Every structure is written in structure tokens, then in C-alpha cells.
mmCIF file of C-alpha atoms and ligand atoms in Angstrom:
data_model
loop_
_atom_site.group_PDB
_atom_site.id
_atom_site.type_symbol
_atom_site.label_atom_id
_atom_site.label_comp_id
_atom_site.label_asym_id
_atom_site.label_seq_id
_atom_site.Cartn_x
_atom_site.Cartn_y
_atom_site.Cartn_z
ATOM 1 C CA MET A 135 -125.051 -203.836 -23.926
ATOM 2 C CA THR A 136 -123.395 -201.003 -21.928
ATOM 3 C CA GLN A 137 -125.713 -198.043 -21.413
ATOM 4 C CA THR A 138 -124.111 -194.777 -22.552
ATOM 5 C CA THR A 139 -124.916 -191.083 -22.230
ATOM 6 C CA ILE A 140 -123.826 -188.517 -24.801
ATOM 7 C CA LEU A 141 -122.633 -185.219 -23.331
ATOM 8 C CA PRO A 142 -121.729 -182.139 -25.390
ATOM 9 C CA ILE A 143 -118.025 -181.278 -24.948
ATOM 10 C CA ASP A 144 -118.871 -177.966 -23.195
ATOM 11 C CA ALA A 145 -121.166 -179.732 -20.726
ATOM 12 C CA LEU A 146 -118.464 -182.271 -19.877
ATOM 13 C CA PHE A 147 -115.959 -179.422 -19.423
ATOM 14 C CA SER A 148 -118.314 -177.606 -17.005
ATOM 15 C CA ARG A 149 -118.775 -180.761 -14.926
ATOM 16 C CA VAL A 150 -115.063 -181.551 -14.711
ATOM 17 C CA GLU A 151 -114.145 -177.933 -13.948
ATOM 18 C CA ALA A 152 -116.835 -177.802 -11.221
ATOM 19 C CA ILE A 153 -115.367 -180.939 -9.591
ATOM 20 C CA PHE A 154 -111.938 -179.323 -9.393
ATOM 21 C CA LEU A 155 -113.276 -175.968 -8.173
ATOM 22 C CA LYS A 156 -115.274 -177.743 -5.482
ATOM 23 C CA ALA A 157 -112.132 -179.606 -4.420
ATOM 24 C CA GLY A 158 -110.452 -176.232 -3.752
ATOM 25 C CA LEU A 159 -108.429 -175.696 -6.935
ATOM 26 C CA ASN A 160 -108.183 -172.080 -8.056
ATOM 27 C CA ALA A 161 -109.633 -171.075 -11.434
ATOM 28 C CA VAL A 162 -106.309 -171.244 -13.291
ATOM 29 C CA GLN A 163 -105.608 -174.819 -12.105
ATOM 30 C CA ALA A 164 -109.188 -176.091 -12.451
ATOM 31 C CA GLY A 165 -109.646 -174.659 -15.969
ATOM 32 C CA ALA A 166 -106.365 -176.027 -17.354
ATOM 33 C CA LEU A 167 -106.954 -179.486 -15.826
ATOM 34 C CA ALA A 168 -110.514 -179.668 -17.113
ATOM 35 C CA ARG A 169 -109.352 -178.675 -20.622
ATOM 36 C CA VAL A 170 -106.756 -181.458 -20.837
ATOM 37 C CA ILE A 171 -108.987 -184.159 -19.297
ATOM 38 C CA VAL A 172 -111.940 -183.300 -21.531
ATOM 39 C CA ALA A 173 -109.616 -183.259 -24.554
ATOM 40 C CA GLY A 174 -108.636 -186.840 -23.596
ATOM 41 C CA GLU A 175 -112.271 -187.983 -23.555
ATOM 42 C CA ARG A 176 -113.056 -186.035 -26.748
ATOM 43 C CA ASP A 177 -110.172 -187.731 -28.584
ATOM 44 C CA ALA A 178 -110.965 -191.220 -27.176
ATOM 45 C CA CYS A 179 -107.773 -191.322 -25.092
ATOM 46 C CA LYS A 180 -109.355 -193.013 -22.082
ATOM 47 C CA SER A 181 -106.082 -193.561 -20.199
ATOM 48 C CA HIS A 182 -105.763 -189.779 -19.724
ATOM 49 C CA GLY A 183 -109.423 -188.746 -19.623
ATOM 50 C CA ILE A 184 -111.840 -188.528 -16.682
ATOM 51 C CA TYR A 185 -110.246 -191.623 -15.158
ATOM 52 C CA ARG A 186 -107.423 -189.242 -14.071
ATOM 53 C CA ILE A 187 -109.677 -186.947 -11.979
ATOM 54 C CA GLU A 188 -109.550 -189.117 -8.861
ATOM 55 C CA GLY A 189 -105.742 -189.386 -8.976
ATOM 56 C CA ALA A 190 -105.455 -185.603 -9.248
ATOM 57 C CA LEU A 191 -107.832 -185.141 -6.298
ATOM 58 C CA ARG A 192 -105.946 -187.754 -4.242
ATOM 59 C CA THR A 193 -102.725 -185.839 -4.914
ATOM 60 C CA VAL A 194 -104.352 -182.583 -3.718
ATOM 61 C CA LYS A 195 -105.675 -184.325 -0.585
ATOM 62 C CA ALA A 196 -102.242 -185.812 0.165
ATOM 63 C CA GLY A 197 -100.776 -182.286 0.090
ATOM 64 C CA LYS A 198 -98.418 -183.196 -2.777
ATOM 65 C CA VAL A 199 -99.740 -180.545 -5.180
ATOM 66 C CA LYS A 200 -100.764 -176.969 -4.401
ATOM 67 C CA PRO A 201 -104.377 -176.449 -5.506
ATOM 68 C CA ASP A 202 -104.037 -172.634 -5.369
ATOM 69 C CA ALA A 203 -100.652 -172.354 -7.126
ATOM 70 C CA VAL A 204 -100.167 -169.547 -9.614
ATOM 71 C CA PRO A 205 -97.424 -170.305 -12.168
ATOM 72 C CA VAL A 206 -94.742 -167.656 -12.708
ATOM 73 C CA LEU A 207 -93.100 -166.906 -16.068
ATOM 74 C CA ASP A 208 -89.382 -166.070 -16.194
ATOM 75 C CA ARG A 209 -88.973 -164.479 -19.628
ATOM 76 C CA ASN A 210 -85.192 -164.866 -19.532
ATOM 77 C CA GLU A 211 -85.004 -162.069 -22.161
ATOM 78 C CA GLY A 212 -82.598 -162.673 -25.042
ATOM 79 C CA SER A 213 -82.220 -166.372 -24.254
ATOM 80 C CA ALA A 214 -83.651 -169.323 -26.190
ATOM 81 C CA ILE A 215 -84.779 -170.785 -22.866
ATOM 82 C CA VAL A 216 -88.068 -169.589 -21.372
ATOM 83 C CA LYS A 217 -88.917 -170.859 -17.887
ATOM 84 C CA VAL A 218 -92.127 -171.262 -15.944
ATOM 85 C CA ASN A 219 -92.164 -172.250 -12.305
ATOM 86 C CA ALA A 220 -95.420 -174.067 -11.662
ATOM 87 C CA GLY A 221 -95.135 -173.207 -7.961
ATOM 88 C CA GLY A 222 -95.970 -176.735 -6.880
ATOM 89 C CA GLY A 223 -99.198 -176.744 -8.902
ATOM 90 C CA PHE A 224 -100.154 -178.787 -11.949
ATOM 91 C CA ALA A 225 -98.083 -178.553 -15.163
ATOM 92 C CA ASN A 226 -101.012 -177.637 -17.394
ATOM 93 C CA PRO A 227 -101.574 -173.997 -16.303
ATOM 94 C CA ALA A 228 -97.789 -173.477 -16.330
ATOM 95 C CA PHE A 229 -97.684 -174.744 -19.923
ATOM 96 C CA GLU A 230 -100.585 -172.481 -20.950
ATOM 97 C CA LEU A 231 -98.745 -169.503 -19.441
ATOM 98 C CA GLY A 232 -95.419 -170.277 -21.147
ATOM 99 C CA VAL A 233 -96.421 -171.351 -24.639
ATOM 100 C CA PRO A 234 -97.049 -167.878 -26.209
ATOM 101 C CA GLU A 235 -93.555 -166.715 -25.139
ATOM 102 C CA LEU A 236 -92.036 -170.025 -26.304
ATOM 103 C CA ALA A 237 -93.621 -169.579 -29.734
ATOM 104 C CA ALA A 238 -92.532 -165.939 -30.034
ATOM 105 C CA ARG A 239 -88.969 -166.886 -29.067
ATOM 106 C CA ALA A 240 -88.831 -169.845 -31.520
ATOM 107 C CA ARG A 241 -90.077 -167.650 -34.342
ATOM 108 C CA LYS A 242 -87.414 -165.058 -33.527
ATOM 109 C CA LEU A 243 -84.463 -167.401 -32.899
ATOM 110 C CA GLY A 244 -85.449 -170.451 -34.982
ATOM 111 C CA ILE A 245 -85.461 -172.700 -31.916
ATOM 112 C CA ALA A 246 -86.481 -172.191 -28.284
ATOM 113 C CA ALA A 247 -87.219 -174.289 -25.229
ATOM 114 C CA LEU A 248 -89.779 -173.989 -22.473
ATOM 115 C CA VAL A 249 -88.687 -175.431 -19.144
ATOM 116 C CA ILE A 250 -91.394 -176.104 -16.575
ATOM 117 C CA ASN A 251 -90.182 -176.758 -13.032
ATOM 118 C CA ASP A 252 -91.864 -177.871 -9.812
ATOM 119 C CA CYS A 253 -95.026 -179.266 -11.362
ATOM 120 C CA THR A 254 -97.336 -182.240 -10.963
ATOM 121 C CA HIS A 255 -97.909 -183.849 -14.364
ATOM 122 C CA PHE A 256 -100.460 -186.555 -15.107
ATOM 123 C CA SER A 257 -101.658 -185.754 -18.599
ATOM 124 C CA ALA A 258 -101.057 -186.809 -22.174
ATOM 125 C CA LEU A 259 -98.509 -184.707 -24.076
ATOM 126 C CA TRP A 260 -100.345 -184.330 -27.389
ATOM 127 C CA PRO A 261 -102.447 -181.336 -26.208
ATOM 128 C CA GLU A 262 -99.146 -179.563 -25.529
ATOM 129 C CA VAL A 263 -97.437 -180.552 -28.768
ATOM 130 C CA GLU A 264 -100.584 -179.474 -30.660
ATOM 131 C CA ALA A 265 -100.398 -176.068 -28.959
ATOM 132 C CA VAL A 266 -96.912 -175.762 -30.508
ATOM 133 C CA THR A 267 -98.000 -176.916 -34.003
ATOM 134 C CA ASN A 268 -100.959 -174.491 -33.794
ATOM 135 C CA GLU A 269 -98.297 -171.767 -33.766
ATOM 136 C CA GLY A 270 -96.855 -173.109 -37.054
ATOM 137 C CA LEU A 271 -93.867 -174.660 -35.250
ATOM 138 C CA ALA A 272 -92.505 -178.191 -34.918
ATOM 139 C CA GLY A 273 -92.366 -179.382 -31.320
ATOM 140 C CA LEU A 274 -90.855 -181.988 -29.033
ATOM 141 C CA VAL A 275 -92.243 -182.567 -25.533
ATOM 142 C CA MET A 276 -90.940 -184.928 -22.847
ATOM 143 C CA CYS A 277 -91.024 -185.489 -19.101
ATOM 144 C CA PRO A 278 -90.041 -188.141 -16.567
ATOM 145 C CA SER A 279 -92.665 -189.850 -14.406
ATOM 146 C CA TYR A 280 -92.021 -192.146 -11.448
ATOM 147 C CA ALA A 281 -89.761 -195.196 -11.475
ATOM 148 C CA THR A 282 -92.007 -198.010 -12.717
ATOM 149 C CA VAL A 283 -90.064 -199.252 -15.758
ATOM 150 C CA ALA A 284 -87.053 -201.581 -15.630
ATOM 151 C CA PRO A 285 -84.189 -200.687 -18.001
ATOM 152 C CA THR A 286 -83.710 -203.479 -20.567
ATOM 153 C CA GLY A 287 -81.866 -206.388 -18.980
ATOM 154 C CA GLY A 288 -82.465 -205.010 -15.470
ATOM 155 C CA ASN A 289 -84.920 -206.250 -12.856
ATOM 156 C CA LYS A 290 -85.652 -203.029 -10.947
ATOM 157 C CA PRO A 291 -87.897 -200.129 -11.931
ATOM 158 C CA LEU A 292 -85.547 -197.162 -12.447
ATOM 159 C CA LEU A 293 -87.107 -195.282 -15.360
ATOM 160 C CA GLY A 294 -90.531 -193.699 -15.669
ATOM 161 C CA THR A 295 -93.062 -194.398 -18.414
ATOM 162 C CA ASN A 296 -91.493 -191.146 -19.677
ATOM 163 C CA PRO A 297 -93.798 -189.848 -22.416
ATOM 164 C CA PHE A 298 -92.345 -188.409 -25.624
ATOM 165 C CA ALA A 299 -94.299 -186.424 -28.219
ATOM 166 C CA PHE A 300 -93.482 -184.792 -31.535
ATOM 167 C CA GLY A 301 -95.568 -182.539 -33.745
ATOM 168 C CA TRP A 302 -95.162 -181.093 -37.257
ATOM 169 C CA PRO A 303 -97.572 -178.364 -38.430
ATOM 170 C CA ARG A 304 -99.487 -178.925 -41.678
ATOM 171 C CA LYS A 305 -101.376 -176.326 -43.670
ATOM 172 C CA ASP A 306 -105.168 -176.869 -43.957
ATOM 173 C CA THR A 307 -105.168 -180.171 -42.107
ATOM 174 C CA SER A 308 -104.436 -181.683 -38.701
ATOM 175 C CA PRO A 309 -100.751 -181.756 -37.714
ATOM 176 C CA TYR A 310 -98.544 -184.824 -37.791
ATOM 177 C CA VAL A 311 -98.360 -185.797 -34.097
ATOM 178 C CA PHE A 312 -97.112 -188.816 -32.229
ATOM 179 C CA ASP A 313 -97.214 -189.157 -28.471
ATOM 180 C CA PHE A 314 -96.293 -192.281 -26.572
ATOM 181 C CA ALA A 315 -94.980 -193.677 -23.334
ATOM 182 C CA THR A 316 -91.425 -195.030 -23.667
ATOM 183 C CA SER A 317 -92.682 -198.119 -21.837
ATOM 184 C CA VAL A 318 -94.530 -200.764 -23.883
ATOM 185 C CA ALA A 319 -97.772 -199.138 -22.678
ATOM 186 C CA ALA A 320 -98.758 -196.219 -20.462
ATOM 187 C CA ARG A 321 -99.215 -197.173 -16.811
ATOM 188 C CA GLY A 322 -102.818 -195.982 -17.156
ATOM 189 C CA GLU A 323 -103.366 -198.882 -19.595
ATOM 190 C CA ILE A 324 -102.208 -201.413 -16.969
ATOM 191 C CA GLU A 325 -104.610 -199.872 -14.460
ATOM 192 C CA LEU A 326 -107.460 -199.991 -17.014
ATOM 193 C CA HIS A 327 -106.719 -203.719 -17.639
ATOM 194 C CA ARG A 328 -106.765 -204.317 -13.855
ATOM 195 C CA ARG A 329 -110.114 -202.564 -13.485
ATOM 196 C CA ALA A 330 -111.582 -204.524 -16.408
ATOM 197 C CA GLY A 331 -110.257 -207.832 -14.980
ATOM 198 C CA LYS A 332 -108.267 -208.396 -18.187
ATOM 199 C CA GLN A 333 -104.819 -210.013 -18.559
ATOM 200 C CA LEU A 334 -102.035 -207.941 -20.103
ATOM 201 C CA PRO A 335 -100.498 -208.851 -23.445
ATOM 202 C CA GLU A 336 -97.207 -210.739 -23.071
ATOM 203 C CA GLY A 337 -94.050 -208.617 -23.007
ATOM 204 C CA TRP A 338 -95.545 -205.659 -21.137
ATOM 205 C CA ALA A 339 -94.267 -206.320 -17.626
ATOM 206 C CA ILE A 340 -92.302 -208.317 -15.068
ATOM 207 C CA ASP A 341 -93.379 -209.182 -11.515
ATOM 208 C CA ALA A 342 -91.579 -208.160 -8.305
ATOM 209 C CA ASP A 343 -89.149 -211.117 -8.769
ATOM 210 C CA GLY A 344 -88.258 -210.048 -12.308
ATOM 211 C CA ASN A 345 -90.292 -212.815 -14.027
ATOM 212 C CA PRO A 346 -92.499 -212.025 -17.048
ATOM 213 C CA THR A 347 -96.172 -211.575 -16.067
ATOM 214 C CA THR A 348 -99.534 -210.881 -17.723
ATOM 215 C CA ASP A 349 -101.270 -210.203 -14.390
ATOM 216 C CA PRO A 350 -101.915 -206.449 -14.014
ATOM 217 C CA GLU A 351 -101.671 -206.620 -10.185
ATOM 218 C CA ALA A 352 -98.293 -208.361 -10.409
ATOM 219 C CA ALA A 353 -97.177 -205.859 -13.060
ATOM 220 C CA LEU A 354 -98.138 -202.905 -10.861
ATOM 221 C CA ALA A 355 -96.133 -204.448 -8.007
ATOM 222 C CA GLY A 356 -93.195 -205.300 -10.295
ATOM 223 C CA ALA A 357 -92.058 -203.267 -13.277
ATOM 224 C CA MET A 358 -93.173 -202.377 -16.751
ATOM 225 C CA LEU A 359 -90.858 -202.933 -19.727
ATOM 226 C CA PRO A 360 -89.531 -200.297 -22.146
ATOM 227 C CA PHE A 361 -90.876 -200.328 -25.729
ATOM 228 C CA GLY A 362 -88.468 -201.642 -28.354
ATOM 229 C CA GLY A 363 -86.101 -203.239 -25.822
ATOM 230 C CA HIS A 364 -82.759 -201.435 -25.471
ATOM 231 C CA LYS A 365 -83.898 -198.648 -27.831
ATOM 232 C CA GLY A 366 -86.846 -197.562 -25.667
ATOM 233 C CA SER A 367 -84.671 -198.036 -22.598
ATOM 234 C CA ALA A 368 -82.134 -195.542 -24.016
ATOM 235 C CA ILE A 369 -84.810 -193.017 -25.015
ATOM 236 C CA GLY A 370 -86.342 -193.274 -21.524
ATOM 237 C CA THR A 371 -82.878 -192.611 -20.066
ATOM 238 C CA MET A 372 -82.384 -189.612 -22.379
ATOM 239 C CA ILE A 373 -85.646 -188.150 -21.041
ATOM 240 C CA GLU A 374 -84.401 -188.571 -17.443
ATOM 241 C CA LEU A 375 -81.250 -186.655 -18.482
ATOM 242 C CA LEU A 376 -82.856 -183.835 -20.526
ATOM 243 C CA ALA A 377 -86.183 -183.325 -18.745
ATOM 244 C CA GLY A 378 -84.944 -184.253 -15.258
ATOM 245 C CA ILE A 379 -81.262 -183.645 -14.576
ATOM 246 C CA MET A 380 -80.572 -180.987 -17.269
ATOM 247 C CA ILE A 381 -83.467 -178.778 -16.154
ATOM 248 C CA GLY A 382 -82.554 -179.158 -12.474
ATOM 249 C CA ASP A 383 -85.607 -181.186 -11.609
ATOM 250 C CA LEU A 384 -86.398 -184.664 -10.283
ATOM 251 C CA THR A 385 -85.633 -187.945 -12.058
ATOM 252 C CA SER A 386 -88.184 -190.794 -11.907
ATOM 253 C CA PRO A 387 -86.479 -192.611 -8.970
ATOM 254 C CA GLU A 388 -86.324 -189.287 -7.082
ATOM 255 C CA VAL A 389 -90.015 -188.684 -7.799
ATOM 256 C CA LEU A 390 -90.895 -192.075 -6.324
ATOM 257 C CA ASP A 391 -88.739 -191.370 -3.247
ATOM 258 C CA TYR A 392 -90.486 -188.024 -2.801
ATOM 259 C CA LEU A 393 -94.037 -189.405 -3.238
ATOM 260 C CA GLY A 394 -93.491 -192.828 -1.679
ATOM 261 C CA THR A 395 -96.292 -194.213 -3.863
ATOM 262 C CA THR A 396 -97.478 -194.492 -7.461
ATOM 263 C CA THR A 397 -101.087 -193.795 -6.479
ATOM 264 C CA LEU A 398 -100.460 -190.039 -6.617
ATOM 265 C CA ALA A 399 -99.672 -187.966 -9.709
ATOM 266 C CA PRO A 400 -95.899 -187.481 -10.185
ATOM 267 C CA PHE A 401 -94.072 -184.261 -9.301
ATOM 268 C CA HIS A 402 -91.162 -183.252 -11.576
ATOM 269 C CA GLY A 403 -90.339 -180.942 -14.488
ATOM 270 C CA GLU A 404 -91.034 -180.880 -18.212
ATOM 271 C CA LEU A 405 -89.160 -179.836 -21.358
ATOM 272 C CA ILE A 406 -90.794 -178.462 -24.501
ATOM 273 C CA ILE A 407 -88.724 -177.581 -27.587
ATOM 274 C CA ALA A 408 -90.192 -175.518 -30.435
ATOM 275 C CA MET A 409 -88.549 -175.208 -33.864
ATOM 276 C CA SER A 410 -89.300 -173.085 -36.904
ATOM 277 C CA PRO A 411 -89.049 -175.291 -40.034
ATOM 278 C CA GLU A 412 -88.690 -172.171 -42.222
ATOM 279 C CA ALA A 413 -85.706 -170.959 -40.163
ATOM 280 C CA PHE A 414 -83.944 -174.334 -40.316
ATOM 281 C CA ALA A 415 -84.584 -174.764 -44.070
ATOM 282 C CA LYS A 416 -83.633 -171.174 -44.995
ATOM 283 C CA GLY A 417 -81.286 -171.022 -47.964
ATOM 284 C CA ARG A 418 -81.931 -174.648 -48.885
ATOM 285 C CA PRO A 419 -84.019 -175.763 -51.868
ATOM 286 C CA GLY A 420 -87.736 -176.493 -51.413
ATOM 287 C CA ASP A 421 -90.458 -175.470 -48.982
ATOM 288 C CA PRO A 422 -90.188 -177.724 -45.889
ATOM 289 C CA PHE A 423 -93.974 -177.889 -45.479
ATOM 290 C CA ALA A 424 -94.542 -178.910 -49.097
ATOM 291 C CA ARG A 425 -91.739 -181.491 -48.873
ATOM 292 C CA ALA A 426 -93.280 -182.912 -45.686
ATOM 293 C CA GLU A 427 -96.607 -183.358 -47.502
ATOM 294 C CA VAL A 428 -94.857 -185.452 -50.159
ATOM 295 C CA LEU A 429 -93.491 -187.698 -47.393
ATOM 296 C CA PHE A 430 -96.872 -187.987 -45.632
ATOM 297 C CA GLU A 431 -98.595 -188.824 -48.926
ATOM 298 C CA ALA A 432 -96.019 -191.533 -49.608
ATOM 299 C CA ILE A 433 -96.514 -193.034 -46.127
ATOM 300 C CA VAL A 434 -100.280 -193.126 -46.529
ATOM 301 C CA GLY A 435 -99.862 -194.295 -50.142
ATOM 302 C CA ALA A 436 -97.842 -197.256 -48.847
ATOM 303 C CA GLY A 437 -100.887 -198.366 -46.845
ATOM 304 C CA ALA A 438 -99.780 -197.032 -43.442
ATOM 305 C CA ARG A 439 -101.713 -194.562 -41.331
ATOM 306 C CA LEU A 440 -100.268 -191.427 -39.786
ATOM 307 C CA PRO A 441 -100.148 -191.327 -35.967
ATOM 308 C CA SER A 442 -102.999 -189.362 -34.330
ATOM 309 C CA GLN A 443 -105.419 -190.074 -37.210
ATOM 310 C CA ARG A 444 -107.493 -192.315 -34.907
ATOM 311 C CA ARG A 445 -107.543 -189.468 -32.384
ATOM 312 C CA PHE A 446 -108.473 -186.798 -34.931
ATOM 313 C CA ALA A 447 -111.309 -188.996 -36.239
ATOM 314 C CA ALA A 448 -112.577 -189.444 -32.650
ATOM 315 C CA ARG A 449 -112.353 -185.662 -32.135
ATOM 316 C CA LYS A 450 -114.380 -184.985 -35.267
ATOM 317 C CA LYS A 451 -117.077 -187.407 -34.096
ATOM 318 C CA SER A 452 -117.158 -185.946 -30.557
ATOM 319 C CA GLU A 453 -117.367 -182.402 -31.917
ATOM 320 C CA ALA A 454 -120.330 -183.398 -34.070
ATOM 321 C CA GLU A 455 -122.147 -185.739 -31.677
ATOM 322 C CA GLY A 456 -120.757 -185.139 -28.163
ATOM 323 C CA VAL A 457 -118.750 -187.430 -25.913
ATOM 324 C CA SER A 458 -120.064 -190.879 -25.060
ATOM 325 C CA LEU A 459 -119.759 -191.889 -21.381
ATOM 326 C CA THR A 460 -120.822 -195.114 -19.689
ATOM 327 C CA ALA A 461 -123.305 -195.153 -16.793
ATOM 328 C CA ALA A 462 -120.382 -195.882 -14.437
ATOM 329 C CA GLU A 463 -118.486 -192.846 -15.732
ATOM 330 C CA ILE A 464 -121.519 -190.558 -15.292
ATOM 331 C CA GLU A 465 -121.953 -191.969 -11.792
ATOM 332 C CA GLN A 466 -118.269 -191.228 -11.080
ATOM 333 C CA LEU A 467 -118.696 -187.591 -12.181
ATOM 334 C CA ASP A 468 -121.885 -187.184 -10.092
ATOM 335 C CA ARG A 469 -120.223 -188.737 -7.042
ATOM 336 C CA LEU A 470 -117.161 -186.491 -7.324
ATOM 337 C CA LEU A 471 -119.322 -183.393 -7.704
ATOM 338 C CA ASP A 472 -121.377 -184.322 -4.610
ATOM 339 C CA LYS A 473 -118.281 -184.945 -2.461
HETATM 340 P P1 NDP B 1404 -100.248 -195.452 -27.859
HETATM 341 O O1 NDP B 1404 -99.400 -196.638 -28.020
HETATM 342 O O2 NDP B 1404 -101.694 -195.630 -27.648
HETATM 343 O O3 NDP B 1404 -100.083 -194.477 -29.099
HETATM 344 C C1 NDP B 1404 -98.830 -193.955 -29.440
HETATM 345 C C2 NDP B 1404 -98.889 -193.116 -30.681
HETATM 346 O O4 NDP B 1404 -98.823 -193.997 -31.795
HETATM 347 C C3 NDP B 1404 -100.133 -192.277 -30.866
HETATM 348 O O5 NDP B 1404 -99.761 -191.051 -31.428
HETATM 349 C C4 NDP B 1404 -100.972 -193.127 -31.805
HETATM 350 O O6 NDP B 1404 -101.904 -192.392 -32.590
HETATM 351 C C5 NDP B 1404 -99.916 -193.755 -32.677
HETATM 352 N N1 NDP B 1404 -100.319 -195.023 -33.260
HETATM 353 C C6 NDP B 1404 -100.902 -196.083 -32.645
HETATM 354 N N2 NDP B 1404 -101.104 -197.077 -33.518
HETATM 355 C C7 NDP B 1404 -100.643 -196.642 -34.717
HETATM 356 C C8 NDP B 1404 -100.561 -197.209 -36.010
HETATM 357 N N3 NDP B 1404 -101.010 -198.433 -36.280
HETATM 358 N N4 NDP B 1404 -100.018 -196.471 -37.005
HETATM 359 C C9 NDP B 1404 -99.566 -195.220 -36.771
HETATM 360 N N5 NDP B 1404 -99.614 -194.628 -35.565
HETATM 361 C C10 NDP B 1404 -100.136 -195.328 -34.545
HETATM 362 O O7 NDP B 1404 -99.645 -194.529 -26.674
HETATM 363 P P2 NDP B 1404 -99.175 -194.942 -25.212
HETATM 364 O O8 NDP B 1404 -100.100 -195.942 -24.624
HETATM 365 O O9 NDP B 1404 -97.741 -195.239 -25.224
HETATM 366 O O10 NDP B 1404 -99.384 -193.530 -24.462
HETATM 367 C C11 NDP B 1404 -100.711 -193.042 -24.265
HETATM 368 C C12 NDP B 1404 -100.670 -191.668 -23.653
HETATM 369 O O11 NDP B 1404 -100.160 -191.726 -22.331
HETATM 370 C C13 NDP B 1404 -99.815 -190.638 -24.369
HETATM 371 O O12 NDP B 1404 -100.681 -189.568 -24.699
HETATM 372 C C14 NDP B 1404 -98.775 -190.189 -23.350
HETATM 373 O O13 NDP B 1404 -98.447 -188.819 -23.370
HETATM 374 C C15 NDP B 1404 -99.478 -190.528 -22.054
HETATM 375 N N6 NDP B 1404 -98.506 -190.742 -20.977
HETATM 376 C C16 NDP B 1404 -98.335 -189.749 -20.057
HETATM 377 C C17 NDP B 1404 -97.415 -189.913 -19.043
HETATM 378 C C18 NDP B 1404 -97.158 -188.832 -18.050
HETATM 379 O O14 NDP B 1404 -96.327 -189.019 -17.172
HETATM 380 N N7 NDP B 1404 -97.774 -187.687 -18.119
HETATM 381 C C19 NDP B 1404 -96.632 -191.139 -18.910
HETATM 382 C C20 NDP B 1404 -96.873 -192.086 -19.960
HETATM 383 C C21 NDP B 1404 -97.796 -191.893 -20.945
HETATM 384 P P3 NDP B 1404 -103.521 -192.553 -32.315
HETATM 385 O O15 NDP B 1404 -103.760 -191.891 -30.972
HETATM 386 O O16 NDP B 1404 -104.162 -191.865 -33.451
HETATM 387 O O17 NDP B 1404 -103.807 -194.035 -32.277
HETATM 388 O O1 PYC B 1405 -99.922 -193.494 -17.954
HETATM 389 O O2 PYC B 1405 -97.864 -194.007 -17.416
HETATM 390 C C1 PYC B 1405 -98.845 -193.265 -17.345
HETATM 391 C C2 PYC B 1405 -98.760 -192.045 -16.544
HETATM 392 C C3 PYC B 1405 -97.905 -191.808 -15.524
HETATM 393 C C4 PYC B 1405 -98.189 -190.534 -15.086
HETATM 394 C C5 PYC B 1405 -99.192 -190.052 -15.841
HETATM 395 N N1 PYC B 1405 -99.524 -190.990 -16.756
#
């Protein structure tokens, strides 16, 4: 049986933040990174938890992200578009800086967008979409990645795993949130299979010659496949257009050209859209929040579960009992802190 240690969430946060501070990140970068990584562990999202620390540190060491960057907010007064330049730092502090202005603008105008440029982004999107729903707004978040996914019918990786998240605020309960890679699985999942010596499920990837493979090494050298065939392929392409080209930032192939490797965290931009359900539904019959509850009840009543319910259950458990880490994970944290 694997030996585990239970750490309170605050204690895990202090350890992760200390690792980043020791590696030379300033307080704004270290704090935001530690928050998102610890949230991943707390919510049992291992592919974007402490496993990501080493990749972030490698990216700092390679000089591809600025550890002392201070994001700058461009209020763009009167416009529905708020911008934050991450200054070559991580996306997370830039997001934290921009989200209050995004929310204020969406409440005023009914809809607003936050554009983040020049950032390194390695995290899950649900913490960001939840920051939008916490403001009582519906949200959409998307970003490119690096070219590791072949468009359906193609044999070359041209799209990223391009994550896409949506959130709808709910009164007195957790929001409706989904957040997924537009590839069959996040690249982090392939890496976790490789580390565990496990084969991939069929249909996840092709090798460097374009043949289907279940070998994680061959998949990492070849290409992943989009989810839902041509449908995921089109959504992945839309993300390249909206959260790459439209915001004047890099597309996934350009990110890979710039980095020259997939072992570092990708550098690109991000698009966050916030919407006020009250503003959209104004003048129409029914309260949008009450109507949404009827839909959610019907979905659950039909025997399905809402997305993020597994995550919210894990969060509740972690908040009550702490986060469970294996001996290898504790060793990893100790080693990184001693470095
Ligand atoms: P998953 O396939 O694990 O989950 C996708 C979503 O579907 C989750 O919201 C999940 O909720 C929900 N879900 C899963 N099973 C069911 C079910 N049976 N019924 C209803 N809902 C369900 O996600 P991925 O592996 O595709 O992505 C994992 C993470 O990787 C994401 O957070 C994403 O943002 C991140 N990522 C980040 C990238 C980046 O460049 N920054 C790139 C690619 C991915 P629940 O969690 O409750 O199971
Ligand atoms: O899991 O696919 C992924 C990923 C890429 C960049 C950050 N996460």
C-alpha cells in the first residue's frame, strides 16, 4: 500500500510558495502560482497540481519566463476589452490583476473580455472561470498551448491541447463549471501514464509516422488526437483564432517554434469572456438563474452528473481533512525546497 501524508491546505501552500520564492520568483508570481497549483491538489486534479512545479522551474531556468515580472493593467476605459500584459511572467498573476476590472466592466456593459498577452500558462482553467462565477457572472476561458495535437485527418501536430472552460454562477451552491483540453486528454495525462509505466487508452494518440499508438513515449514523440474527431479539431482551431491570432499573440505552432521544446511551459496569450445573465435576459420572461436550476435538476434527475462535481467533492474532503500526498510527492517538495 502506498504510504501517504496528509498536509493542511495552508501548509501545502506555504511549501509550494517557498519553493518558488527560493527559485527567484517575486512575491506576486510565487503567490499566484502556489495558489493555482495547491488548488489543483486540493481538487484532486493531479495533472495540474504539484507535478507542474518542476516544469515551471525549468522554464524559469531556461530564461523563457521572467520570474520577477510585474503584470500591467490597461484599463482601456469605456471599452468592453480590458487588457493585462503579463510582461513575460506567468499568466496567473496577470489574471488576478485583471479579473476585478473584467467583472466591473461586464456588470456595467453586460459582456466584457479580459485579454492577457505575453504570458507563460501551464495551469488548469477552472480556477479562472470560478473567479468569474464568484462575481455572479458566466464565463468562458480559452488559450492555445504548443502544437502537439494533429487536426482530424492530418498527421502533423498543428494545434495545442487548447483548454476551454465555461462557468455559470449558482446561488447557494457551487457553480456549473466544465474545463477540458480539446485533445482527447490533457498532455499532462500522457506524461502521468508514462511515469506510471501505463499504456494509453486507444484513440488518444498517433506516433511520429501517423500510426495509432498506446505507448506514451511514442505519443509524446508523435501527436495527440482532438476529442470528438472533427468537432474537437474545429474547436481547437477556433481557440487558435480567438485566443491566439485575434488577440495578437502566438498560435500553438508559433509557441513551439519559439520554445523549441514541449518540456517547458508554453508562452502565449489568453482570452477570458465574462457575461451578465441578468443583462442578457433583461425584458424576457423568467429569472435566468432559476431557469438554469430547473435544467440542472433535470440533468441530475436523468441520472447524469454535473461537471466539476467530482472536483467539488474532492475540495470538500481536502478542506475538512487536508491534502493527501504520496511519499514520493513529499520527497519531491523537500528536494525542490533544498535546491
Ligand atoms: P477531464 O476530461 O478530466 O475533465 C473535463 C471536464 O469534464 C471536467 O470539468 C470534469 O469534471 C467533467 N467530467 C468528467 N467526467 C464527467 C462525467 N462523467 N460527467 C460530467 N462531467 C464530467 O479534463 P481534461 O483531461 O481534458 O483536462 C484536464 C485539465 O487540463 C483542465 O483543467 C484543463 O484546463 C487543463 N489543461 C490545461 C492546458 C493549458 O495549456 N494550460 C492544456 C490542456 C489542458 P470533474 O473534474 O468533476 O471530473
Ligand atoms: O496538460 O496539455 C496539458 C498542458 C499543456 C500546457 C499546460 N498543460
